[in-house]
């Protein structure tokens, strides 16, 4: 109730002022913008959009407006007028237009929590510089050195969390696992600091897709406070890591924080602390929840689809069977053999995309399909516009992992977007793949389980998760081959 009271007060005040505000707003409406409704002043249609997302009905919310206004329509979300552009050509326009016209500038909530200098906000040479530095750690040649470490971490977390438990909530488990993975592999954060930062990161992430209402008690207010505590805690770690780099005690590929600290600009100068802290928070949030989402959905799918489950199990047991007796941990080569498991993950990301869509911003007046998009307006692409298009994916409602195997009909560019597209393709896609496959490998070989609520649906918070947290009954697999 503490969180709801300020919002209710604001809502009443907003409605009271709506008439007067509309008088002013109507005088300055730009011409020839897409059809649609901007909803209430300030709030716009944010509440109905978030409500639909919570029920995993965001695609229905879009379809209703597409049927009324067409594949290009206007609304207002997160405090800003927004143009939705649906379809493959629309995705290409939004994600492929140069940054000086349509920029990565995000809504106020994302800017405040992730930072104005995070990778998703940067453009031009600065974006290229930061992305290039990060890729030195995230490229496959570097990640293959961390497979054994990731495998050991997964086993440790599973043993710790599942020991003597007959029932567990998978979503909670996967969030803990992905958090530990980010702390351990990506940033080399010690265990004590991990515990301190955990709740703050959860609070900050919840604030990203909240309304930009900075009243005490609101999600946005709490998120900003959490971010400030994270920054305060990470600065001393940065200073220590910087000293270790200068002494040669570690190198730039030791972890992602060291990568960022080692970057030099065109003048040979290091990055400001603000840029590093912004990108630390961005990478932490991005790596944590997206991975936890995919791994939770994988267990959800395997619980509900016996055919898929048995094919996945067979693949992993064959990998164990062929394993060199002298090699205890997973290897990079074995990760590459998990082809069917990854196709299941790809098909899951098509049918239940972790990222529903994304905001960008018009920095100049521009146009699309004959409509004007005014400077300052947000532009939004949505993955469901192509993921469920029968002209792109045959029988899109059918779950068919084989569609990603030796495709006779290649998927058109800007049509399959779980990791974005073009220059805005997610830099962590390979990290997510290795983390997911390592986790599923250990899960299926070590345990048997059954879903306690077979009718459990998906909800978006804003990432898609099983609505009840996916409680399962679990037991060690008989004669499992874990060491």
Coordinates of C-alpha atoms in Angstrom, one line a residue:
X1 CA 0.0 0.0 0.0
X2 CA 2.9 2.4 0.6
X3 CA 3.8 2.3 -3.1
X4 CA 0.2 2.7 -4.2
X5 CA -0.8 5.8 -2.2
X6 CA 1.4 8.3 -4.0
X7 CA 0.4 6.9 -7.4
X8 CA -3.3 7.1 -6.6
X9 CA -2.9 10.7 -5.4
X10 CA -1.0 11.6 -8.6
X11 CA -3.6 9.8 -10.7
X12 CA -6.5 11.8 -9.2
X13 CA -4.5 15.1 -9.7
X14 CA -3.7 14.1 -13.3
X15 CA -7.4 13.5 -14.1
X16 CA -8.3 16.8 -12.5
X17 CA -5.8 18.7 -14.6
X18 CA -6.4 16.7 -17.8
X19 CA -8.9 19.2 -19.2
X20 CA -6.7 22.2 -18.8
X21 CA -3.6 20.4 -20.1
X22 CA -5.4 19.1 -23.2
X23 CA -6.2 22.7 -24.1
X24 CA -2.6 23.5 -24.3
X25 CA -1.5 20.3 -25.9
X26 CA -4.1 20.4 -28.6
X27 CA -2.7 23.7 -29.9
X28 CA 0.7 22.2 -30.4
X29 CA -0.1 18.8 -31.9
X30 CA 2.2 18.1 -34.9
X31 CA 0.6 17.4 -38.2
X32 CA 0.4 14.2 -40.2
X33 CA 1.6 12.0 -37.3
X34 CA 0.4 8.3 -37.2
X35 CA -3.1 7.6 -36.1
X36 CA -3.7 6.5 -32.6
X37 CA -4.4 7.8 -29.1
X38 CA -2.0 9.5 -26.7
X39 CA -4.2 8.5 -23.8
X40 CA -4.2 10.5 -20.6
X41 CA -1.8 13.4 -20.1
X42 CA 1.6 12.3 -18.6
X43 CA 0.4 8.7 -18.0
X44 CA -0.6 8.2 -21.7
X45 CA -1.4 4.5 -22.3
X46 CA 1.3 3.2 -20.0
X47 CA -1.0 1.5 -17.5
X48 CA -2.9 -0.4 -20.2
X49 CA 0.4 -1.5 -21.9
X50 CA 1.9 -2.6 -18.6
X51 CA -1.3 -4.4 -17.6
X52 CA -1.3 -6.3 -20.9
X53 CA 2.4 -7.1 -20.5
X54 CA 1.8 -8.5 -17.0
X55 CA -0.7 -11.0 -18.5
X56 CA 1.7 -11.7 -21.5
X57 CA -0.9 -10.1 -23.7
X58 CA 1.3 -7.4 -25.1
X59 CA 0.9 -8.8 -28.6
X60 CA -2.9 -8.5 -28.2
X61 CA -2.5 -4.9 -27.1
X62 CA -0.5 -4.2 -30.3
X63 CA -2.9 -6.2 -32.5
X64 CA -5.9 -4.2 -31.3
X65 CA -4.2 -0.9 -32.3
X66 CA -2.9 -2.3 -35.6
X67 CA -6.5 -3.3 -36.5
X68 CA -7.6 0.2 -35.8
X69 CA -4.8 2.3 -37.0
X70 CA -2.5 0.1 -39.1
X71 CA 1.1 -1.1 -38.6
X72 CA 2.3 2.4 -37.7
X73 CA 0.4 4.0 -34.8
X74 CA 1.0 6.6 -32.0
X75 CA 0.5 6.2 -28.3
X76 CA 2.2 7.6 -25.2
X77 CA 4.4 5.4 -22.9
X78 CA 6.6 6.2 -19.9
X79 CA 5.8 9.9 -20.1
X80 CA 6.6 10.4 -23.8
X81 CA 4.6 10.3 -27.1
X82 CA 5.6 7.1 -28.9
X83 CA 5.3 5.7 -32.4
X84 CA 5.0 1.9 -32.8
X85 CA 6.3 0.6 -36.1
X86 CA 5.4 -3.1 -36.6
X87 CA 6.9 -5.6 -39.1
X88 CA 10.2 -6.5 -40.7
X89 CA 10.6 -3.2 -42.7
X90 CA 9.6 -1.3 -39.6
X91 CA 12.3 -3.2 -37.5
X92 CA 14.9 -2.3 -40.2
X93 CA 13.9 1.3 -40.1
X94 CA 14.0 1.6 -36.3
X95 CA 17.1 -0.4 -35.7
X96 CA 18.9 0.4 -39.0
X97 CA 18.5 4.2 -39.3
X98 CA 21.6 6.2 -38.4
X99 CA 22.0 7.3 -34.8
X100 CA 21.9 11.0 -35.7
X101 CA 18.3 10.5 -36.8
X102 CA 16.9 7.8 -34.6
X103 CA 19.0 7.4 -31.5
X104 CA 19.3 4.9 -28.7
X105 CA 18.0 7.5 -26.2
X106 CA 15.7 5.7 -23.8
X107 CA 12.7 6.7 -21.6
X108 CA 13.5 8.6 -18.4
X109 CA 13.3 5.6 -16.2
X110 CA 15.9 3.6 -18.2
X111 CA 18.2 6.6 -18.3
X112 CA 18.0 7.3 -14.6
X113 CA 18.6 3.6 -13.6
X114 CA 21.0 2.4 -16.3
X115 CA 22.7 5.8 -16.7
X116 CA 23.0 8.3 -19.6
X117 CA 26.3 6.9 -20.7
X118 CA 25.5 3.2 -20.8
X119 CA 26.1 1.3 -24.1
X120 CA 22.4 1.5 -25.1
X121 CA 22.5 5.3 -24.8
X122 CA 25.8 5.9 -26.7
X123 CA 26.1 6.7 -30.4
X124 CA 28.8 7.1 -33.0
X125 CA 32.5 6.8 -32.1
X126 CA 31.9 6.5 -28.3
X127 CA 29.4 3.6 -28.8
X128 CA 32.0 1.9 -31.1
X129 CA 34.8 2.4 -28.5
X130 CA 32.9 1.0 -25.6
X131 CA 31.3 -1.8 -27.5
X132 CA 34.7 -2.8 -28.9
X133 CA 36.3 -2.9 -25.5
X134 CA 33.5 -5.1 -24.1
X135 CA 33.7 -7.5 -27.0
X136 CA 37.3 -8.3 -26.1
X137 CA 35.9 -10.1 -23.1
X138 CA 32.7 -11.4 -24.6
X139 CA 34.0 -12.8 -27.9
X140 CA 34.0 -16.6 -28.2
X141 CA 37.8 -16.9 -28.2
X142 CA 37.8 -15.4 -24.7
X143 CA 34.6 -17.0 -23.4
X144 CA 35.8 -20.5 -24.1
X145 CA 38.4 -20.1 -21.4
X146 CA 35.6 -19.7 -18.8
X147 CA 33.5 -22.8 -19.7
X148 CA 35.0 -24.9 -16.9
X149 CA 34.6 -22.0 -14.4
X150 CA 30.9 -21.6 -15.4
X151 CA 30.3 -25.3 -15.2
X152 CA 31.8 -25.5 -11.7
X153 CA 29.7 -22.5 -10.6
X154 CA 26.5 -24.0 -11.9
X155 CA 27.1 -27.3 -10.1
X156 CA 28.0 -25.4 -6.9
X157 CA 24.8 -23.3 -7.0
X158 CA 22.6 -26.3 -7.8
X159 CA 24.0 -28.4 -5.0
X160 CA 23.7 -25.5 -2.6
X161 CA 20.1 -24.5 -3.5
X162 CA 18.7 -28.0 -4.1
X163 CA 20.3 -29.9 -1.2
X164 CA 17.6 -31.6 0.8
X165 CA 14.8 -29.7 -1.0
X166 CA 12.0 -31.7 -2.6
X167 CA 10.3 -28.6 -4.0
X168 CA 11.9 -25.4 -5.4
X169 CA 10.9 -22.3 -7.3
X170 CA 12.8 -22.4 -10.6
X171 CA 12.6 -18.6 -11.3
X172 CA 14.2 -17.8 -7.9
X173 CA 16.9 -20.4 -8.5
X174 CA 17.7 -19.1 -11.9
X175 CA 17.9 -15.5 -10.7
X176 CA 20.3 -16.5 -8.0
X177 CA 22.3 -18.5 -10.5
X178 CA 22.5 -15.8 -13.2
X179 CA 23.4 -13.2 -10.5
X180 CA 26.2 -15.4 -9.2
X181 CA 27.4 -16.0 -12.8
X182 CA 27.5 -12.2 -13.5
X183 CA 29.4 -11.6 -10.2
X184 CA 31.8 -14.4 -10.6
X185 CA 32.6 -14.7 -14.3
X186 CA 31.7 -11.2 -15.7
X187 CA 32.9 -8.9 -12.9
X188 CA 34.9 -11.0 -10.4
X189 CA 33.0 -9.6 -7.4
X190 CA 33.6 -11.2 -4.0
X191 CA 30.9 -13.1 -2.2
X192 CA 30.4 -10.6 0.6
X193 CA 29.8 -7.7 -1.9
X194 CA 27.5 -10.0 -3.9
X195 CA 25.2 -10.4 -1.0
X196 CA 25.1 -6.7 -0.3
X197 CA 24.3 -5.7 -3.9
X198 CA 21.8 -8.4 -4.7
X199 CA 18.6 -6.7 -3.4
X200 CA 19.7 -3.3 -4.8
X201 CA 20.0 -4.8 -8.3
X202 CA 16.6 -6.4 -8.0
X203 CA 15.1 -3.1 -6.9
X204 CA 16.8 -1.2 -9.7
X205 CA 15.6 -3.6 -12.4
X206 CA 12.0 -3.3 -11.2
X207 CA 12.2 0.5 -11.6
X208 CA 13.3 0.4 -15.2
X209 CA 9.8 -0.2 -16.6
X210 CA 7.9 1.8 -13.9
X211 CA 6.3 5.2 -14.4
X212 CA 8.8 8.1 -14.0
X213 CA 7.2 9.3 -10.7
X214 CA 9.9 10.3 -8.3
X215 CA 7.8 10.3 -5.1
X216 CA 9.0 8.6 -1.9
X217 CA 7.8 5.0 -1.9
X218 CA 7.3 4.6 -5.6
X219 CA 9.2 2.0 -7.6
X220 CA 11.1 4.6 -9.6
X221 CA 12.2 6.5 -6.4
X222 CA 13.4 3.2 -4.8
X223 CA 15.2 2.3 -8.0
X224 CA 17.2 5.5 -8.0
X225 CA 18.1 5.1 -4.4
X226 CA 19.3 1.5 -5.1
X227 CA 21.4 2.7 -8.0
X228 CA 23.1 5.3 -5.8
X229 CA 24.0 2.6 -3.3
X230 CA 25.4 0.3 -6.1
X231 CA 27.6 3.1 -7.4
X232 CA 28.9 3.9 -3.9
X233 CA 29.8 0.3 -3.4
X234 CA 31.4 -0.3 -6.8
X235 CA 33.7 2.8 -6.9
X236 CA 36.2 1.4 -4.3
X237 CA 36.3 -1.9 -6.3
X238 CA 37.1 0.1 -9.5
X239 CA 39.9 1.9 -7.7
X240 CA 41.4 -1.3 -6.5
X241 CA 41.0 -3.0 -9.9
X242 CA 42.7 0.0 -11.6
X243 CA 45.6 -0.3 -9.2
X244 CA 46.0 -4.0 -9.9
X245 CA 46.0 -3.3 -13.7
X246 CA 48.7 -0.6 -13.3
X247 CA 50.9 -3.1 -11.4
X248 CA 50.3 -5.9 -13.9
X249 CA 48.7 -8.1 -11.2
X250 CA 45.8 -8.6 -13.6
X251 CA 45.2 -8.0 -17.3
X252 CA 42.3 -6.4 -19.3
X253 CA 40.6 -9.7 -20.0
X254 CA 40.5 -10.7 -16.3
X255 CA 36.9 -9.6 -16.1
X256 CA 34.5 -7.0 -17.7
X257 CA 35.3 -4.3 -15.2
X258 CA 39.0 -4.6 -16.0
X259 CA 38.1 -4.4 -19.7
X260 CA 36.3 -1.1 -19.1
X261 CA 39.1 0.3 -17.0
X262 CA 41.6 -0.6 -19.7
X263 CA 39.8 1.2 -22.5
X264 CA 41.5 4.3 -23.9
X265 CA 39.9 7.0 -26.1
X266 CA 41.3 8.5 -29.3
X267 CA 43.5 10.8 -27.1
X268 CA 44.8 7.9 -25.0
X269 CA 42.8 8.9 -22.0
X270 CA 40.9 6.4 -19.8
X271 CA 37.1 6.5 -19.4
X272 CA 35.5 8.7 -16.8
X273 CA 34.2 6.9 -13.7
X274 CA 30.7 7.8 -14.6
X275 CA 30.9 5.9 -17.9
X276 CA 32.3 2.9 -16.2
X277 CA 29.7 2.8 -13.5
X278 CA 26.9 3.3 -16.0
X279 CA 28.1 0.4 -18.1
X280 CA 28.7 -1.8 -15.1
X281 CA 25.1 -1.4 -14.0
X282 CA 23.8 -1.8 -17.6
X283 CA 25.8 -5.0 -18.1
X284 CA 24.8 -6.4 -14.8
X285 CA 21.1 -5.8 -15.3
X286 CA 21.3 -7.0 -18.9
X287 CA 23.2 -10.2 -18.1
X288 CA 21.2 -11.1 -15.0
X289 CA 17.5 -11.0 -15.9
X290 CA 17.7 -12.0 -19.6
X291 CA 19.6 -15.2 -18.8
X292 CA 17.4 -16.0 -15.8
X293 CA 14.4 -15.6 -18.1
X294 CA 15.6 -17.9 -20.8
X295 CA 16.8 -20.6 -18.3
X296 CA 13.5 -20.5 -16.4
X297 CA 11.5 -20.8 -19.7
X298 CA 13.7 -23.7 -20.8
X299 CA 12.8 -25.7 -17.6
X300 CA 9.2 -24.6 -18.0
X301 CA 9.2 -26.0 -21.6
X302 CA 10.9 -29.2 -20.7
X303 CA 8.4 -29.8 -17.9
X304 CA 5.5 -29.5 -20.3
X305 CA 6.7 -31.1 -23.5
X306 CA 7.8 -34.8 -23.1
X307 CA 9.0 -35.1 -26.7
X308 CA 11.3 -32.0 -26.4
X309 CA 12.5 -33.1 -23.0
X310 CA 13.5 -36.6 -24.1
X311 CA 15.4 -35.2 -27.1
X312 CA 17.3 -32.8 -24.9
X313 CA 18.0 -35.5 -22.3
X314 CA 19.3 -37.8 -25.0
X315 CA 21.6 -35.2 -26.4
X316 CA 23.2 -34.5 -23.1
X317 CA 23.5 -38.1 -22.0
X318 CA 25.3 -38.8 -25.3
X319 CA 27.7 -36.0 -24.5
X320 CA 28.4 -37.5 -21.1
X321 CA 28.8 -41.0 -22.7
X322 CA 31.5 -39.7 -25.1
X323 CA 33.3 -37.7 -22.5
X324 CA 37.0 -38.3 -22.0
X325 CA 37.4 -40.0 -18.7
X326 CA 40.2 -37.7 -17.7
X327 CA 38.1 -34.5 -18.3
X328 CA 35.7 -33.8 -15.4
X329 CA 34.3 -30.4 -16.4
X330 CA 32.5 -29.3 -19.5
X331 CA 34.6 -28.2 -22.5
X332 CA 34.0 -25.7 -25.2
X333 CA 33.8 -28.5 -27.7
X334 CA 31.0 -30.1 -25.8
X335 CA 29.0 -26.9 -25.6
X336 CA 29.2 -26.9 -29.4
X337 CA 27.6 -30.3 -29.5
X338 CA 24.4 -29.1 -27.7
X339 CA 22.8 -28.2 -31.0
X340 CA 19.2 -29.4 -30.4
X341 CA 19.1 -27.8 -26.9
X342 CA 20.1 -24.5 -28.4
X343 CA 17.5 -24.8 -31.1
X344 CA 14.9 -25.3 -28.4
X345 CA 16.1 -22.1 -26.8
X346 CA 16.0 -20.3 -30.1
X347 CA 12.4 -21.4 -30.7
X348 CA 11.4 -20.4 -27.1
X349 CA 12.9 -17.0 -27.7
X350 CA 10.8 -16.7 -30.9
X351 CA 7.5 -17.7 -29.2
X352 CA 8.2 -16.0 -25.9
X353 CA 10.9 -13.4 -26.6
X354 CA 12.7 -12.3 -23.5
X355 CA 12.8 -8.8 -25.0
X356 CA 9.3 -7.8 -26.1
X357 CA 10.6 -4.8 -28.0
X358 CA 12.6 -1.6 -27.5
X359 CA 12.6 2.1 -27.4
X360 CA 14.6 4.5 -29.5
X361 CA 14.2 8.3 -30.0
X362 CA 13.9 10.6 -33.0
X363 CA 16.6 13.3 -32.7
X364 CA 15.4 15.0 -35.8
X365 CA 12.0 15.2 -37.6
X366 CA 11.8 12.2 -39.8
X367 CA 9.1 10.1 -41.6
X368 CA 8.1 6.5 -42.2
X369 CA 5.4 5.2 -44.6
X370 CA 4.2 8.7 -45.3
X371 CA 3.8 9.7 -41.6
X372 CA 5.8 12.3 -39.8
X373 CA 7.7 11.3 -36.7
X374 CA 8.5 14.6 -34.7
X375 CA 11.8 15.3 -33.1
X376 CA 11.7 14.1 -29.5
X377 CA 9.2 11.4 -29.9
X378 CA 10.0 7.8 -28.9
X379 CA 10.0 5.0 -31.6
X380 CA 9.2 1.4 -30.6
X381 CA 9.8 -1.9 -32.3
X382 CA 8.1 -5.1 -31.2
X383 CA 9.4 -8.6 -31.8
X384 CA 6.0 -10.2 -32.0
X385 CA 5.4 -8.2 -35.3
X386 CA 7.7 -10.6 -37.1
X387 CA 8.2 -13.6 -34.7
X388 CA 4.6 -14.6 -35.2
X389 CA 4.3 -13.6 -38.9
X390 CA 3.2 -16.6 -41.0
X391 CA 5.0 -15.1 -44.0
X392 CA 8.3 -15.3 -42.2
X393 CA 7.8 -18.4 -39.9
X394 CA 5.6 -21.2 -41.3
X395 CA 2.9 -22.2 -38.8
X396 CA 4.2 -19.6 -36.3
X397 CA 1.9 -20.9 -33.5
X398 CA 3.6 -24.3 -33.6
X399 CA 6.7 -25.0 -31.5
X400 CA 9.2 -26.3 -33.9
X401 CA 12.9 -26.2 -33.0
X402 CA 13.8 -27.7 -36.4
X403 CA 13.0 -24.4 -38.1
X404 CA 16.5 -23.3 -36.9
X405 CA 18.2 -26.3 -38.4
X406 CA 19.7 -26.1 -42.0
X407 CA 17.0 -23.6 -43.0
X408 CA 15.8 -24.1 -46.6
X409 CA 14.1 -20.7 -46.2
X410 CA 16.5 -18.4 -44.4
X411 CA 15.1 -16.0 -41.9
X412 CA 15.1 -12.5 -43.4
X413 CA 17.2 -9.8 -41.6
X414 CA 15.5 -7.8 -38.9
X415 CA 12.9 -10.6 -38.4
X416 CA 14.2 -12.7 -35.5
X417 CA 15.2 -10.3 -32.7
X418 CA 15.8 -12.0 -29.4
X419 CA 19.2 -10.3 -29.4
X420 CA 18.3 -7.2 -31.4
X421 CA 19.7 -6.6 -34.9
X422 CA 22.3 -4.7 -36.9
X423 CA 24.7 -2.5 -35.0
X424 CA 22.3 -2.8 -32.1
X425 CA 22.7 -6.6 -31.8
X426 CA 23.2 -7.7 -28.2
X427 CA 26.9 -8.1 -27.4
X428 CA 26.1 -10.7 -24.8
X429 CA 24.4 -13.3 -27.0
X430 CA 27.3 -15.7 -26.9
X431 CA 27.7 -15.4 -23.1
X432 CA 23.9 -16.1 -22.7
X433 CA 24.2 -19.2 -25.0
X434 CA 27.1 -20.7 -23.0
X435 CA 25.5 -19.9 -19.7
X436 CA 22.1 -21.4 -20.7
X437 CA 23.6 -24.6 -22.2
X438 CA 25.9 -25.1 -19.2
X439 CA 22.9 -24.7 -16.8
X440 CA 20.5 -27.0 -18.7
X441 CA 23.3 -29.6 -19.2
X442 CA 23.8 -29.9 -15.4
X443 CA 20.1 -29.7 -14.6
X444 CA 18.9 -32.5 -16.8
X445 CA 21.8 -34.8 -16.0
X446 CA 21.6 -34.3 -12.2
X447 CA 17.9 -34.1 -11.6
X448 CA 14.4 -35.4 -12.5
X449 CA 11.5 -33.1 -11.9
X450 CA 7.8 -32.4 -12.4
X451 CA 5.8 -29.2 -12.6
X452 CA 3.6 -28.6 -9.6
X453 CA 1.2 -26.4 -11.5
X454 CA 0.9 -27.8 -15.1
X455 CA -1.4 -24.9 -16.1
X456 CA 1.0 -22.2 -15.0
X457 CA 0.9 -19.3 -17.5
X458 CA 3.6 -16.7 -18.4
X459 CA 3.6 -13.2 -17.1
X460 CA 5.9 -10.3 -18.0
X461 CA 7.5 -8.4 -15.1
X462 CA 8.6 -6.9 -17.7
X463 CA 10.6 -10.0 -18.6
X464 CA 8.5 -13.2 -19.3
X465 CA 8.4 -15.6 -16.4
X466 CA 6.1 -18.5 -15.3
X467 CA 3.5 -16.6 -13.3
X468 CA 3.9 -18.6 -10.0
X469 CA 7.7 -18.8 -10.1
X470 CA 7.6 -22.3 -11.6
X471 CA 7.5 -24.5 -8.5
X472 CA 8.7 -28.0 -9.2
X473 CA 9.1 -31.3 -7.4
X474 CA 12.7 -32.4 -7.8
X475 CA 14.9 -35.3 -7.0
X476 CA 18.4 -36.5 -7.9
X477 CA 18.5 -38.5 -11.1
X478 CA 19.2 -42.2 -10.4
X479 CA 22.8 -43.1 -11.4
X480 CA 23.4 -39.6 -12.6
X481 CA 26.9 -39.1 -13.9
X482 CA 27.7 -35.9 -12.1
X483 CA 31.0 -35.8 -10.3

